[in-house]
XYZ file of C-alpha atoms in Angstrom:
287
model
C -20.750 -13.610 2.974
C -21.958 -14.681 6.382
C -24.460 -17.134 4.361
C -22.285 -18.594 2.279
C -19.886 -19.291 4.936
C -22.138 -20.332 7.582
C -21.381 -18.065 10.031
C -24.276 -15.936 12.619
C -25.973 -13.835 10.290
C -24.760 -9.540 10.859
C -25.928 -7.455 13.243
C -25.805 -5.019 10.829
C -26.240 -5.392 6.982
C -23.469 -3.439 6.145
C -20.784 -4.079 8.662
C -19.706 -6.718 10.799
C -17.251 -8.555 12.719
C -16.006 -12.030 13.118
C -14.000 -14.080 15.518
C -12.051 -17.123 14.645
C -10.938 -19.567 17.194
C -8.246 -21.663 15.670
C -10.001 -22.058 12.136
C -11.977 -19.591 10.208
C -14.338 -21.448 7.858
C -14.465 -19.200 4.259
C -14.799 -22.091 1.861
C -11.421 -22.826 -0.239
C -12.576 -20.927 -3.716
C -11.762 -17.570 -4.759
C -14.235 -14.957 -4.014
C -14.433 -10.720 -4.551
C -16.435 -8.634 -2.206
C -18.104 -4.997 -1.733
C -16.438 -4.509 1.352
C -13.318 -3.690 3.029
C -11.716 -6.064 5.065
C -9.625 -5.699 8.274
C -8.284 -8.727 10.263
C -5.272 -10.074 12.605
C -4.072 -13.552 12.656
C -1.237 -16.270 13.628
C -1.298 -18.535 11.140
C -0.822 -22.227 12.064
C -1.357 -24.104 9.055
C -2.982 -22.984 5.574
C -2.572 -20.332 3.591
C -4.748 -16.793 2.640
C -4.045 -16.212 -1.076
C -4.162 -12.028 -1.965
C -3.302 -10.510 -5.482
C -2.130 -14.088 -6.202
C 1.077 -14.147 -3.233
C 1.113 -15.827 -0.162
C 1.022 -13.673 2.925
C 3.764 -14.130 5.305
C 2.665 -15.378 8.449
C 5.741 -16.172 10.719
C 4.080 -13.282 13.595
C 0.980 -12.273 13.999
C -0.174 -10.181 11.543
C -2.192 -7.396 9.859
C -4.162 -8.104 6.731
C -6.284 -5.000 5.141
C -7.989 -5.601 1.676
C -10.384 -3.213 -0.429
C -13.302 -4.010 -2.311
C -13.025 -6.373 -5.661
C -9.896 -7.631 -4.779
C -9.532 -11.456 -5.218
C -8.876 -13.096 -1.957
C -8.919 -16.939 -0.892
C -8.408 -18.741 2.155
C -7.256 -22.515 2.202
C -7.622 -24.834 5.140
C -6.399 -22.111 7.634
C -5.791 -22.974 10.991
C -4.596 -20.406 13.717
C -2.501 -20.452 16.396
C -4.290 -17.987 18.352
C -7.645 -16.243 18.034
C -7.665 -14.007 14.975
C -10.637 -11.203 14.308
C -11.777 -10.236 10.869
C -14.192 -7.217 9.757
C -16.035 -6.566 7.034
C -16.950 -2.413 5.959
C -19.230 -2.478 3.063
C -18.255 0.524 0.862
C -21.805 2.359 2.229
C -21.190 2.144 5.685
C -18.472 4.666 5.033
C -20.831 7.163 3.076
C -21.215 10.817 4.524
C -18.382 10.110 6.735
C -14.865 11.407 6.760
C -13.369 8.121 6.531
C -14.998 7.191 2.829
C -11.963 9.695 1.585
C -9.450 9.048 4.059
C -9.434 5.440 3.903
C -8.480 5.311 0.009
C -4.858 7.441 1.296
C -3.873 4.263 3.212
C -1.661 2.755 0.948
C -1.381 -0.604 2.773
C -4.561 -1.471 0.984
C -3.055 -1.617 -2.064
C 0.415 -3.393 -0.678
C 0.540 -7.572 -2.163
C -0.245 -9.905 0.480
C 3.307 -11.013 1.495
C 3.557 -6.941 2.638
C 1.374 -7.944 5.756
C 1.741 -5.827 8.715
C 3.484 -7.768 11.631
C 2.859 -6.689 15.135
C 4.906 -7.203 18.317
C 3.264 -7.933 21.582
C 2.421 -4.621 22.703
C 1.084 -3.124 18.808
C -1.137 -6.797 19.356
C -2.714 -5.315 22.771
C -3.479 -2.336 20.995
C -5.390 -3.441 18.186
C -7.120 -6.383 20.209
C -8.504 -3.636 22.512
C -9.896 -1.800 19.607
C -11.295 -4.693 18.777
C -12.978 -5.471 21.871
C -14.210 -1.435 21.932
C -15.732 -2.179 18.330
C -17.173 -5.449 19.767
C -18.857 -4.163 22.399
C -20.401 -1.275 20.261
C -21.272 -4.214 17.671
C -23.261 -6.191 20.071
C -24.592 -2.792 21.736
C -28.261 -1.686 21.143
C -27.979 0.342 17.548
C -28.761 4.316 18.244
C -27.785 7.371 16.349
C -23.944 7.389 17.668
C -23.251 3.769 17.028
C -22.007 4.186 13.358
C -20.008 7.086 14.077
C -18.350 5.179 17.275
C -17.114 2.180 14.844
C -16.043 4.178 12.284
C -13.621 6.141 14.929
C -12.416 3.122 16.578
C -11.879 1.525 13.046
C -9.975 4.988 12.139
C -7.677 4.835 15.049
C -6.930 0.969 13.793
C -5.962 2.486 10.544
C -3.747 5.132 12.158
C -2.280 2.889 14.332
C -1.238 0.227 11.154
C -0.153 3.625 9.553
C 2.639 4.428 12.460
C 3.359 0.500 12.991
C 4.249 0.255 9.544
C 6.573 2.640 9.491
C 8.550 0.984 12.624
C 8.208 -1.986 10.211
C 9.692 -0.406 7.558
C 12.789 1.051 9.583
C 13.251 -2.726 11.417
C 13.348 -4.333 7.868
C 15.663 -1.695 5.968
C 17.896 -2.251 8.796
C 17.840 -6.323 8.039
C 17.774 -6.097 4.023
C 19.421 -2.950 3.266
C 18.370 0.218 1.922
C 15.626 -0.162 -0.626
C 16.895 2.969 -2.387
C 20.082 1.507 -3.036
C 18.119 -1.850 -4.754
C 16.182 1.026 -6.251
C 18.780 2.982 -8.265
C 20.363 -0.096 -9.445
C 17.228 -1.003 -10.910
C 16.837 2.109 -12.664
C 20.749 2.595 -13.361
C 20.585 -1.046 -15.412
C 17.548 0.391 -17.164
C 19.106 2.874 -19.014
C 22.187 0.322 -19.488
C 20.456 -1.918 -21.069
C 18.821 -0.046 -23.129
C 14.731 0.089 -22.241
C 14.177 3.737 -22.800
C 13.728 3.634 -26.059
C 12.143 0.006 -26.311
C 10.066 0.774 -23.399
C 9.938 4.435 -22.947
C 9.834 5.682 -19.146
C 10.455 3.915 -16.527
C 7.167 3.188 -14.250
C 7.165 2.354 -10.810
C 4.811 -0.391 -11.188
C 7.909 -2.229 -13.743
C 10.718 -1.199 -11.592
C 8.215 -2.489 -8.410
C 7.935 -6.010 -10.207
C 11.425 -6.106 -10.639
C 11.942 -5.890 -6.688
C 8.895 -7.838 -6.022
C 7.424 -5.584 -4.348
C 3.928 -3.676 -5.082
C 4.372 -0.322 -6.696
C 2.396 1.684 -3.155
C 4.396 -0.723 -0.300
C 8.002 0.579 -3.178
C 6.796 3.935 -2.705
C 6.079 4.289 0.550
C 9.659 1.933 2.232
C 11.339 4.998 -0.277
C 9.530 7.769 1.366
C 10.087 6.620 4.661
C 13.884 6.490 3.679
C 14.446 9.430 1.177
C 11.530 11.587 1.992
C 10.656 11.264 -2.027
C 8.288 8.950 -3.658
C 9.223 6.035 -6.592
C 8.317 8.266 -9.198
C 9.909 11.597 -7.445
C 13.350 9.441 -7.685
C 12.733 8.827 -11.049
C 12.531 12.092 -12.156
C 15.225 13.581 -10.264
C 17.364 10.408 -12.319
C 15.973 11.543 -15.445
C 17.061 15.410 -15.053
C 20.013 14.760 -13.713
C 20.623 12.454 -17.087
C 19.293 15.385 -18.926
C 21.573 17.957 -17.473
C 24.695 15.510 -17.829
C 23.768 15.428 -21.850
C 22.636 18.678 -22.036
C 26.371 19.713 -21.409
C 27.500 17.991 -25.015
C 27.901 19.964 -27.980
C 26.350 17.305 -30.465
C 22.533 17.281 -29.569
C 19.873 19.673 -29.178
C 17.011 19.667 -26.430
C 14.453 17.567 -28.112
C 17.265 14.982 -29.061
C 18.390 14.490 -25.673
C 14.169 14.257 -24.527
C 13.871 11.646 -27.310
C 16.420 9.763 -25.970
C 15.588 9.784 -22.119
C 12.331 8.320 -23.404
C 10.030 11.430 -23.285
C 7.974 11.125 -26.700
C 6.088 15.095 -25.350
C 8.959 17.907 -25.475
C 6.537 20.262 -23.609
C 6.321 17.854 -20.771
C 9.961 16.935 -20.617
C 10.803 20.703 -20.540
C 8.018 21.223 -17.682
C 9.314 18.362 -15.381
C 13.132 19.962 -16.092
C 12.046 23.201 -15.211
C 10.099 21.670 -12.176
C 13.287 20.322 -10.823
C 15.593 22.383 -11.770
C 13.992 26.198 -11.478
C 15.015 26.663 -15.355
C 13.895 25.186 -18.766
C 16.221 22.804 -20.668
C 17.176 25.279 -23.587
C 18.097 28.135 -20.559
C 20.190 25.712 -18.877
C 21.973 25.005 -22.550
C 22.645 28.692 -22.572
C 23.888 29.221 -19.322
C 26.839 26.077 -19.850
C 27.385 27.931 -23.438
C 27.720 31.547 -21.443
């Protein structure tokens, strides 16, 4: 990477940092990596292509991307100074942080899902940055790794809790995602899909609100306290109790129907939510 793009070869082979002043040279072709990458930037002019969107770059921003992801920069130019990292996957091994850092979800959000920053979240990451720095440039001795990989840790607990302020400021602008949510789902059983389609996934109800399946997940969590595909289930028993109430069809009908092709897992999830299997709940309404 630092090769190709003609930048000061690493201090270390399997981390390092860089610091763009106003442009950040990375060539203007695609390119996949081995390595996490973790950078801030105002964008002046340009534009950094991720899963195939543009991020959004009105503020300065947050960008995180995980290995073998297709990334590519074209003629950026920044307003300010902008930092990236790179964390090959092996830098992380034996450390607590090669688990932990898969459960950040924001790795996984589309590019135009960037983390925005106000002035003071800025300060905070820029001193991490300058903590990471200094250890970067530092003479390399048994506690340097583990240093990095803490300052780097409280970055990604930091984007964690700014996030969720971001998520709060933007339901507040665009309404509540759940709402956009259950009319998505509501006009999938309308229109018929369940039995063209079978169940409803998060990642096709996602695409339909252009947004990616994890960023979905986690704006409903923060405003429900349930996941995308939590939601969906309590919509699909609560379908399944409303039919189960009819005369006219038995248990596996009604699972047929709601797009469950297993009756053992239909009954499980029904039981799950509801405390009671599908044919008990029949019997009780007959009783």
């Amino acid at each position: 990477m630092h090769r190709s793009n003609g930048f000061p070869m690493p201090e270390n082979p399997l981390f390092s940092l860089y610091r763009c002043t106003h442009t950040c040279g990375f060539g203007e072709r695609e390119f996949t990596s081995d390595f996490y990458m973790i950078g801030f930037k105002k964008l002046k002019a340009g534009q950094i292509m991720y899963g195939r969107t543009k991020y959004d770059h009105d503020n300065g921003s947050m960008m995180f991307i995980k290995p073998r992801q297709v990334i590519q920069f074209n003629s950026v130019e920044y307003d300010e100074d902008a930092f990236i990292m790179f964390i090959h996957e092996d830098f992380l091994n034996g450390h607590f942080l090669h688990n932990e850092i898969s459960k950040y979800a924001f790795f996984d959000y589309e590019a135009n899902e960037a983390l925005h920053l106000s002035p003071s979240e800025e300060q905070i990451m820029w001193d991490l940055y300058y903590k990471i720095e200094a250890e970067y440039h530092n003479n390399t001795d048994e506690y340097s790794r583990d240093i990095i990989l803490t300052h780097i840790d409280s970055i990604l607990k930091y984007s964690q809790r700014f996030y969720k302020r971001q998520f709060i400021n933007r339901t507040e602008l665009s309404g509540k995602t759940v709402s956009k949510f259950n009319e998505v789902l509501a006009a999938y059983f309308t229109n018929g899909l369940l039995l063209s389609q079978g169940l409803p996934s998060v990642n096709a109800l996602a695409s339909q609100l252009n947004l990616s399946p994890r960023y979905l997940s986690d704006m409903l969590k923060q405003e429900t306290g349930k996941t995308a595909i939590e939601l969906i289930h309590i919509y699909l028993i609560n379908e399944a109790k409303n039919r189960l109430k009819s005369d006219y069809q038995n248990v596996s009908e009604i699972a047929y129907e709601l797009g469950f092709e297993n009756l053992p897992y239909f009954s499980r999830l029904f039981k799950k939510e509801t405390g009671i299997s599908p044919n008990q709940f029949k019997k009780q309404l007959v009783n």
